[in-house]
mmCIF file of C-alpha atoms and ligand atoms in Angstrom:
data_model
loop_
_atom_site.group_PDB
_atom_site.id
_atom_site.type_symbol
_atom_site.label_atom_id
_atom_site.label_comp_id
_atom_site.label_asym_id
_atom_site.label_seq_id
_atom_site.Cartn_x
_atom_site.Cartn_y
_atom_site.Cartn_z
ATOM 1 C CA MET S 28 -80.077 -237.121 -186.230
ATOM 2 C CA ARG S 29 -78.700 -233.719 -185.691
ATOM 3 C CA CYS S 30 -81.002 -230.998 -187.269
ATOM 4 C CA PRO S 31 -79.223 -229.570 -190.244
ATOM 5 C CA LEU S 32 -80.986 -226.011 -189.731
ATOM 6 C CA CYS S 33 -80.309 -225.055 -185.914
ATOM 7 C CA LEU S 34 -77.813 -227.455 -185.150
ATOM 8 C CA THR S 35 -78.893 -228.442 -182.047
ATOM 9 C CA GLY S 36 -82.354 -230.371 -181.988
ATOM 10 C CA GLU S 37 -82.468 -233.964 -182.640
ATOM 11 C CA ALA S 38 -85.027 -234.972 -185.748
ATOM 12 C CA GLN S 39 -87.430 -237.661 -185.475
ATOM 13 C CA GLU S 40 -88.448 -239.205 -188.756
ATOM 14 C CA MET S 41 -92.065 -238.424 -189.666
ATOM 15 C CA TRP S 42 -93.145 -240.384 -193.022
ATOM 16 C CA PRO S 43 -91.875 -241.066 -196.316
ATOM 17 C CA VAL S 44 -92.416 -238.686 -199.506
ATOM 18 C CA ARG S 45 -95.133 -240.117 -201.130
ATOM 19 C CA GLU S 46 -93.816 -239.970 -204.716
ATOM 20 C CA ASN S 47 -90.663 -241.690 -203.492
ATOM 21 C CA PRO S 48 -90.561 -243.712 -200.003
ATOM 22 C CA ASP S 49 -86.802 -243.738 -200.393
ATOM 23 C CA PHE S 50 -86.597 -240.342 -199.271
ATOM 24 C CA ARG S 51 -88.075 -239.718 -195.683
ATOM 25 C CA VAL S 52 -89.562 -236.337 -194.001
ATOM 26 C CA GLN S 53 -87.601 -235.618 -190.352
ATOM 27 C CA ARG S 54 -88.756 -233.005 -188.130
ATOM 28 C CA CYS S 55 -86.589 -231.307 -185.596
ATOM 29 C CA GLY S 56 -87.603 -231.562 -182.028
ATOM 30 C CA HIS S 57 -85.799 -228.001 -181.113
ATOM 31 C CA CYS S 58 -86.899 -225.960 -184.068
ATOM 32 C CA GLY S 59 -89.800 -227.436 -185.715
ATOM 33 C CA GLY S 60 -87.714 -227.330 -189.096
ATOM 34 C CA ARG S 61 -88.163 -230.158 -191.321
ATOM 35 C CA PHE S 62 -85.895 -231.773 -194.200
ATOM 36 C CA LEU S 63 -85.730 -234.980 -196.202
ATOM 37 C CA PHE S 64 -83.212 -237.617 -195.176
ATOM 38 C CA PRO S 65 -81.378 -239.013 -197.378
ATOM 39 C CA GLN S 66 -81.068 -235.937 -199.254
ATOM 40 C CA PRO S 67 -81.208 -236.454 -203.104
ATOM 41 C CA THR S 68 -77.775 -236.409 -205.223
ATOM 42 C CA ALA S 69 -77.000 -233.327 -207.279
ATOM 43 C CA GLU S 70 -77.404 -235.932 -210.082
ATOM 44 C CA PHE S 71 -81.084 -237.262 -208.987
ATOM 45 C CA LEU S 72 -81.945 -233.505 -208.931
ATOM 46 C CA SER S 73 -80.566 -232.468 -212.271
ATOM 47 C CA GLU S 74 -82.499 -235.492 -213.654
ATOM 48 C CA LEU S 75 -85.574 -234.251 -211.850
ATOM 49 C CA TYR S 76 -85.216 -230.475 -212.809
ATOM 50 C CA SER S 77 -84.602 -231.321 -216.222
ATOM 51 C CA ARG S 78 -88.066 -233.289 -216.752
ATOM 52 C CA SER S 79 -90.222 -230.815 -214.639
ATOM 53 C CA TYR S 80 -88.825 -228.040 -217.238
ATOM 54 C CA TYR S 81 -89.916 -229.605 -220.119
ATOM 55 C CA ASP S 82 -93.602 -229.993 -218.577
ATOM 56 C CA ALA S 83 -93.544 -226.643 -217.435
ATOM 57 C CA TRP S 84 -92.380 -225.689 -220.917
ATOM 58 C CA GLY S 85 -95.502 -227.447 -222.133
ATOM 59 C CA LEU S 86 -97.571 -225.610 -220.174
ATOM 60 C CA GLN S 87 -96.032 -222.168 -221.000
ATOM 61 C CA GLU S 88 -96.346 -223.225 -224.590
ATOM 62 C CA GLU S 89 -100.107 -223.365 -224.304
ATOM 63 C CA ASP S 90 -100.656 -219.783 -223.830
ATOM 64 C CA GLY S 91 -99.235 -216.569 -222.252
ATOM 65 C CA ARG S 92 -101.588 -217.374 -219.318
ATOM 66 C CA VAL S 93 -98.855 -218.704 -217.072
ATOM 67 C CA ARG S 94 -96.999 -215.596 -217.781
ATOM 68 C CA GLU S 95 -100.025 -213.620 -216.752
ATOM 69 C CA MET S 96 -100.641 -215.612 -213.519
ATOM 70 C CA LYS S 97 -96.898 -215.327 -212.242
ATOM 71 C CA VAL S 98 -96.765 -211.522 -213.046
ATOM 72 C CA SER S 99 -99.963 -211.381 -211.000
ATOM 73 C CA THR S 100 -98.600 -213.249 -208.182
ATOM 74 C CA PHE S 101 -95.342 -211.255 -208.231
ATOM 75 C CA ALA S 102 -97.212 -207.912 -208.382
ATOM 76 C CA LEU S 103 -98.711 -208.801 -204.984
ATOM 77 C CA ARG S 104 -95.243 -209.671 -203.303
ATOM 78 C CA LEU S 105 -93.788 -206.114 -204.764
ATOM 79 C CA GLU S 106 -96.818 -204.459 -203.219
ATOM 80 C CA LEU S 107 -95.718 -205.920 -199.891
ATOM 81 C CA ILE S 108 -92.102 -205.149 -200.432
ATOM 82 C CA LYS S 109 -92.927 -201.572 -200.982
ATOM 83 C CA ARG S 110 -94.189 -200.928 -198.003
ATOM 84 C CA TYR S 111 -90.372 -200.985 -196.909
ATOM 85 C CA LYS S 112 -88.518 -200.178 -200.100
ATOM 86 C CA ARG S 113 -90.018 -197.944 -202.931
ATOM 87 C CA GLN S 114 -86.880 -198.254 -205.271
ATOM 88 C CA GLY S 115 -83.294 -199.404 -205.489
ATOM 89 C CA LYS S 116 -81.362 -202.378 -206.599
ATOM 90 C CA VAL S 117 -83.558 -205.929 -206.241
ATOM 91 C CA LEU S 118 -81.741 -209.407 -206.502
ATOM 92 C CA ASP S 119 -84.177 -212.267 -207.224
ATOM 93 C CA VAL S 120 -82.547 -215.327 -206.096
ATOM 94 C CA GLY S 121 -83.873 -218.190 -208.432
ATOM 95 C CA CYS S 122 -84.852 -215.428 -210.986
ATOM 96 C CA ALA S 123 -85.842 -218.389 -213.511
ATOM 97 C CA THR S 124 -86.525 -216.418 -216.829
ATOM 98 C CA GLY S 125 -87.260 -213.166 -214.928
ATOM 99 C CA PHE S 126 -90.798 -212.802 -214.625
ATOM 100 C CA PHE S 127 -90.560 -210.865 -210.812
ATOM 101 C CA LEU S 128 -87.766 -209.038 -212.138
ATOM 102 C CA GLU S 129 -89.799 -207.547 -215.007
ATOM 103 C CA GLU S 130 -92.562 -206.689 -212.714
ATOM 104 C CA ALA S 131 -89.804 -204.859 -210.429
ATOM 105 C CA ALA S 132 -88.158 -202.969 -213.289
ATOM 106 C CA ARG S 133 -91.599 -202.268 -214.548
ATOM 107 C CA GLN S 134 -92.158 -200.207 -211.300
ATOM 108 C CA GLY S 135 -88.863 -198.680 -210.972
ATOM 109 C CA PHE S 136 -86.409 -201.105 -209.410
ATOM 110 C CA SER S 137 -83.126 -201.924 -210.760
ATOM 111 C CA PRO S 138 -83.030 -205.858 -211.668
ATOM 112 C CA TYR S 139 -80.563 -208.077 -210.736
ATOM 113 C CA GLY S 140 -80.824 -212.077 -210.594
ATOM 114 C CA VAL S 141 -79.187 -215.542 -209.564
ATOM 115 C CA GLU S 142 -80.532 -218.733 -211.518
ATOM 116 C CA PHE S 143 -78.938 -222.109 -211.179
ATOM 117 C CA SER S 144 -80.661 -223.196 -214.664
ATOM 118 C CA PRO S 145 -78.269 -222.456 -217.498
ATOM 119 C CA TYR S 146 -81.510 -222.474 -219.819
ATOM 120 C CA SER S 147 -83.396 -219.781 -217.877
ATOM 121 C CA SER S 148 -80.451 -217.852 -216.723
ATOM 122 C CA ARG S 149 -79.746 -217.324 -220.464
ATOM 123 C CA ILE S 150 -83.258 -215.981 -221.095
ATOM 124 C CA ALA S 151 -82.980 -213.507 -217.935
ATOM 125 C CA ALA S 152 -79.541 -212.366 -219.165
ATOM 126 C CA GLU S 153 -81.061 -211.436 -222.748
ATOM 127 C CA LYS S 154 -83.836 -209.449 -220.691
ATOM 128 C CA PHE S 155 -81.578 -207.573 -218.089
ATOM 129 C CA GLY S 156 -77.981 -207.763 -219.633
ATOM 130 C CA GLU S 157 -75.217 -210.323 -218.758
ATOM 131 C CA GLU S 158 -73.811 -208.626 -215.931
ATOM 132 C CA ALA S 159 -76.870 -208.168 -214.068
ATOM 133 C CA VAL S 160 -77.914 -212.194 -214.200
ATOM 134 C CA PHE S 161 -75.384 -214.714 -212.609
ATOM 135 C CA GLN S 162 -75.598 -218.262 -213.509
ATOM 136 C CA GLY S 163 -75.148 -220.326 -210.443
ATOM 137 C CA VAL S 164 -75.738 -220.547 -206.724
ATOM 138 C CA LEU S 165 -76.019 -217.537 -204.491
ATOM 139 C CA GLU S 166 -72.963 -218.389 -202.411
ATOM 140 C CA ASP S 167 -70.526 -217.853 -205.558
ATOM 141 C CA ALA S 168 -72.429 -214.876 -206.737
ATOM 142 C CA PRO S 169 -69.621 -212.178 -207.505
ATOM 143 C CA PHE S 170 -72.036 -209.112 -206.692
ATOM 144 C CA ALA S 171 -70.671 -206.712 -204.440
ATOM 145 C CA PRO S 172 -71.067 -206.708 -200.402
ATOM 146 C CA ALA S 173 -74.161 -204.303 -199.350
ATOM 147 C CA SER S 174 -75.254 -203.511 -202.876
ATOM 148 C CA PHE S 175 -78.980 -204.602 -202.654
ATOM 149 C CA ASP S 176 -81.920 -202.795 -201.178
ATOM 150 C CA VAL S 177 -84.237 -205.853 -201.584
ATOM 151 C CA ILE S 178 -83.442 -209.340 -202.129
ATOM 152 C CA ALA S 179 -86.244 -211.758 -203.085
ATOM 153 C CA MET S 180 -86.224 -215.509 -202.896
ATOM 154 C CA SER S 181 -89.793 -217.106 -203.718
ATOM 155 C CA ASP S 182 -90.035 -220.901 -203.914
ATOM 156 C CA LEU S 183 -86.065 -220.937 -203.517
ATOM 157 C CA LEU S 184 -85.357 -221.770 -199.671
ATOM 158 C CA GLU S 185 -87.128 -225.187 -199.675
ATOM 159 C CA HIS S 186 -84.717 -226.082 -202.948
ATOM 160 C CA VAL S 187 -81.333 -225.339 -201.793
ATOM 161 C CA ARG S 188 -78.702 -227.302 -200.358
ATOM 162 C CA ASP S 189 -77.957 -225.193 -197.280
ATOM 163 C CA PRO S 190 -80.257 -222.380 -196.174
ATOM 164 C CA GLY S 191 -78.002 -220.921 -193.756
ATOM 165 C CA SER S 192 -75.498 -220.361 -196.007
ATOM 166 C CA VAL S 193 -77.965 -218.622 -198.429
ATOM 167 C CA LEU S 194 -79.047 -216.444 -195.519
ATOM 168 C CA ALA S 195 -75.573 -215.754 -194.367
ATOM 169 C CA LYS S 196 -74.684 -214.895 -198.326
ATOM 170 C CA THR S 197 -77.855 -212.627 -198.031
ATOM 171 C CA ARG S 198 -76.712 -210.650 -195.354
ATOM 172 C CA GLU S 199 -73.413 -209.855 -196.947
ATOM 173 C CA LEU S 200 -74.966 -208.788 -200.002
ATOM 174 C CA LEU S 201 -77.831 -206.926 -198.598
ATOM 175 C CA LYS S 202 -77.791 -203.019 -197.473
ATOM 176 C CA GLU S 203 -77.458 -202.218 -193.735
ATOM 177 C CA ASP S 204 -81.289 -200.763 -194.447
ATOM 178 C CA GLY S 205 -82.074 -203.367 -196.949
ATOM 179 C CA VAL S 206 -85.392 -205.678 -197.033
ATOM 180 C CA VAL S 207 -85.397 -209.633 -197.672
ATOM 181 C CA MET S 208 -88.289 -211.313 -199.095
ATOM 182 C CA VAL S 209 -88.889 -215.125 -198.753
ATOM 183 C CA MET S 210 -91.494 -216.967 -199.773
ATOM 184 C CA THR S 211 -91.709 -220.746 -198.838
ATOM 185 C CA PRO S 212 -94.066 -223.247 -197.951
ATOM 186 C CA ASP S 213 -95.500 -223.548 -194.334
ATOM 187 C CA THR S 214 -95.783 -226.489 -192.610
ATOM 188 C CA SER S 215 -98.070 -224.758 -190.216
ATOM 189 C CA SER S 216 -100.651 -223.809 -192.544
ATOM 190 C CA LEU S 217 -104.358 -224.993 -192.997
ATOM 191 C CA THR S 218 -103.362 -227.329 -196.232
ATOM 192 C CA HIS S 219 -100.617 -229.014 -193.884
ATOM 193 C CA ARG S 220 -103.106 -229.680 -191.341
ATOM 194 C CA VAL S 221 -105.967 -230.778 -193.579
ATOM 195 C CA MET S 222 -103.336 -233.070 -195.829
ATOM 196 C CA GLY S 223 -100.771 -233.941 -193.517
ATOM 197 C CA SER S 224 -98.178 -236.338 -195.296
ATOM 198 C CA ARG S 225 -100.308 -236.053 -198.175
ATOM 199 C CA TRP S 226 -99.459 -232.225 -198.405
ATOM 200 C CA VAL S 227 -98.751 -230.762 -202.121
ATOM 201 C CA HIS S 228 -94.959 -229.387 -201.051
ATOM 202 C CA TYR S 229 -93.655 -232.610 -199.772
ATOM 203 C CA LYS S 230 -91.542 -233.807 -202.832
ATOM 204 C CA ILE S 231 -88.052 -234.499 -203.456
ATOM 205 C CA GLU S 232 -86.885 -231.411 -204.714
ATOM 206 C CA HIS S 233 -87.967 -229.883 -201.405
ATOM 207 C CA LEU S 234 -85.037 -230.642 -199.320
ATOM 208 C CA PHE S 235 -86.458 -228.404 -196.168
ATOM 209 C CA TYR S 236 -89.621 -227.354 -194.747
ATOM 210 C CA PHE S 237 -90.196 -224.383 -192.640
ATOM 211 C CA ASP S 238 -92.850 -222.955 -190.486
ATOM 212 C CA PRO S 239 -92.840 -219.565 -189.205
ATOM 213 C CA ARG S 240 -91.108 -220.242 -185.769
ATOM 214 C CA SER S 241 -88.323 -222.664 -187.681
ATOM 215 C CA LEU S 242 -87.907 -219.877 -190.117
ATOM 216 C CA GLU S 243 -87.430 -217.215 -187.772
ATOM 217 C CA MET S 244 -84.722 -219.196 -185.658
ATOM 218 C CA LEU S 245 -82.840 -219.748 -189.049
ATOM 219 C CA ALA S 246 -83.209 -216.249 -189.840
ATOM 220 C CA LYS S 247 -81.971 -215.171 -186.306
ATOM 221 C CA ARG S 248 -79.090 -217.144 -186.323
ATOM 222 C CA HIS S 249 -77.851 -215.352 -189.730
ATOM 223 C CA GLY S 250 -78.706 -212.030 -188.190
ATOM 224 C CA PHE S 251 -81.890 -211.287 -189.399
ATOM 225 C CA ARG S 252 -85.300 -210.342 -187.667
ATOM 226 C CA VAL S 253 -88.774 -210.650 -189.090
ATOM 227 C CA LEU S 254 -90.499 -207.554 -190.131
ATOM 228 C CA HIS S 255 -93.560 -209.080 -191.335
ATOM 229 C CA ARG S 256 -95.104 -212.556 -192.168
ATOM 230 C CA GLU S 257 -98.414 -213.429 -193.898
ATOM 231 C CA ALA S 258 -99.959 -216.273 -195.540
ATOM 232 C CA ALA S 259 -98.749 -216.063 -199.538
ATOM 233 C CA ARG S 260 -101.447 -215.382 -201.971
ATOM 234 C CA LYS S 261 -101.190 -216.663 -205.468
ATOM 235 C CA THR S 262 -102.857 -215.700 -208.921
ATOM 236 C CA LEU S 263 -103.635 -219.056 -210.266
ATOM 237 C CA THR S 264 -106.295 -220.498 -212.828
ATOM 238 C CA ALA S 265 -107.876 -224.051 -212.748
ATOM 239 C CA ASP S 266 -106.144 -224.953 -215.723
ATOM 240 C CA TYR S 267 -102.952 -224.545 -213.700
ATOM 241 C CA PHE S 268 -104.127 -226.667 -210.940
ATOM 242 C CA TYR S 269 -105.433 -229.650 -213.320
ATOM 243 C CA HIS S 270 -101.432 -229.467 -214.826
ATOM 244 C CA GLN S 271 -100.006 -229.705 -211.599
ATOM 245 C CA PHE S 272 -102.048 -232.461 -210.088
ATOM 246 C CA GLU S 273 -101.452 -234.218 -213.492
ATOM 247 C CA ARG S 274 -97.689 -233.934 -212.711
ATOM 248 C CA TYR S 275 -98.216 -234.552 -208.998
ATOM 249 C CA PRO S 276 -100.850 -237.285 -208.889
ATOM 250 C CA HIS S 277 -102.903 -236.691 -205.927
ATOM 251 C CA TRP S 278 -105.731 -239.386 -204.688
ATOM 252 C CA LEU S 279 -108.378 -236.804 -204.214
ATOM 253 C CA LEU S 280 -107.350 -233.764 -206.190
ATOM 254 C CA THR S 281 -106.310 -235.110 -209.463
ATOM 255 C CA PRO S 282 -109.681 -236.744 -209.893
ATOM 256 C CA VAL S 283 -111.631 -233.557 -209.020
ATOM 257 C CA CYS S 284 -109.184 -231.570 -211.260
ATOM 258 C CA ARG S 285 -109.838 -233.619 -213.978
ATOM 259 C CA ALA S 286 -113.639 -233.482 -213.731
ATOM 260 C CA LEU S 287 -113.324 -229.687 -213.512
ATOM 261 C CA HIS S 288 -111.611 -229.673 -216.613
ATOM 262 C CA ARG S 289 -114.006 -231.663 -218.218
ATOM 263 C CA LEU S 290 -116.745 -229.853 -217.042
ATOM 264 C CA LEU S 291 -115.631 -225.960 -216.915
ATOM 265 C CA PRO S 292 -116.062 -223.873 -219.846
ATOM 266 C CA LYS S 293 -112.301 -222.207 -221.108
ATOM 267 C CA ARG S 294 -113.282 -218.858 -219.766
ATOM 268 C CA ILE S 295 -113.575 -220.091 -216.517
ATOM 269 C CA ARG S 296 -110.880 -222.364 -216.162
ATOM 270 C CA GLN S 297 -108.436 -219.802 -217.414
ATOM 271 C CA GLY S 298 -109.677 -217.189 -215.325
ATOM 272 C CA ASN S 299 -107.409 -215.560 -212.509
ATOM 273 C CA PHE S 300 -108.129 -216.318 -208.784
ATOM 274 C CA ARG S 301 -106.355 -215.236 -205.845
ATOM 275 C CA ILE S 302 -105.806 -218.196 -203.117
ATOM 276 C CA THR S 303 -103.268 -219.248 -200.300
ATOM 277 C CA ILE S 304 -101.843 -222.811 -200.922
ATOM 278 C CA GLY S 305 -99.872 -223.265 -197.874
ATOM 279 C CA GLU S 306 -97.137 -221.169 -198.374
ATOM 280 C CA MET S 307 -95.901 -218.208 -196.372
ATOM 281 C CA VAL S 308 -94.215 -214.530 -197.235
ATOM 282 C CA VAL S 309 -91.971 -213.216 -194.652
ATOM 283 C CA LEU S 310 -90.237 -210.138 -194.519
ATOM 284 C CA LEU S 311 -86.605 -209.726 -193.085
ATOM 285 C CA GLU S 312 -84.183 -207.108 -191.937
ATOM 286 C CA LYS S 313 -80.960 -206.923 -190.711
ATOM 287 C CA ILE S 314 -80.067 -207.006 -186.680
ATOM 288 C CA PRO S 315 -77.319 -204.282 -186.611
ATOM 289 C CA LEU S 316 -74.101 -205.680 -185.177
ATOM 290 C CA PRO S 317 -72.043 -204.012 -182.627
ATOM 291 C CA GLU S 318 -68.992 -202.594 -184.213
ATOM 292 C CA GLY S 319 -66.216 -204.952 -184.882
ATOM 293 C CA ALA S 320 -68.669 -207.931 -184.134
ATOM 294 C CA SER S 321 -69.307 -210.597 -186.368
ATOM 295 C CA LEU S 322 -71.780 -213.510 -186.861
ATOM 296 C CA SER S 323 -70.182 -216.949 -186.233
HETATM 297 ZN ZN1 ZN I 17 -83.815 -227.729 -185.797
#
């Protein structure tokens, strides 16, 4: 099977996705990128997303700590972005209800968002204005070419139907000296080496999987080079892990989290800590094209 990421390599089957063995992880022998085959249908995914949205909402209702966790994680991403861009227009692709954009606005950036979920995009539009938030996929977003200083995508590229077309559109919307921030699971991470096919990021809504090399190859094909890469730290609480592993049961981690949930006092369960859980954050910049040239 031809790899949909580099379009040249042949992919080999690795293993089925544990939560549903109808979907199997394939690995490209050329770029090392991975993808699900078959790809879940739009109906399948929308059913899945509406289900997980209610779970996430339950967690959010519990207290404001999910919000605190997310804002603190996004502040780490902004710290990194600000090494290269200190102000300007930021587009968050897959902005959800706008936690990242809130923090970006607080730090002086002008916030814009794209969000597929009508429910979440409505909340974001209430915060940042109707014209600043587009509901749909990035490829259809009506923003002006070369208008953004920063384009951010956290936990996005692994979910989309065509990561290449997302990067192509990103290049079109980004200013010549703009910066792209991509955060996505990393199949070369320690957590993957330890867990293998049981890795927590292998799930049906993740259609594609990258390591630094396959992401760099895809970025290069769409006119970007890597400025910076590091393991992505997240701010999390023990309670968050408990909810995650109840939702996505794991043979070892679910019982461990249950035990900790019973044993630890609430103060500790809800305290913030910073951790890397197998994701990378990569900053990209445009490779300038010679006058009149275009990417094929
Ligand atoms: Zn490939």
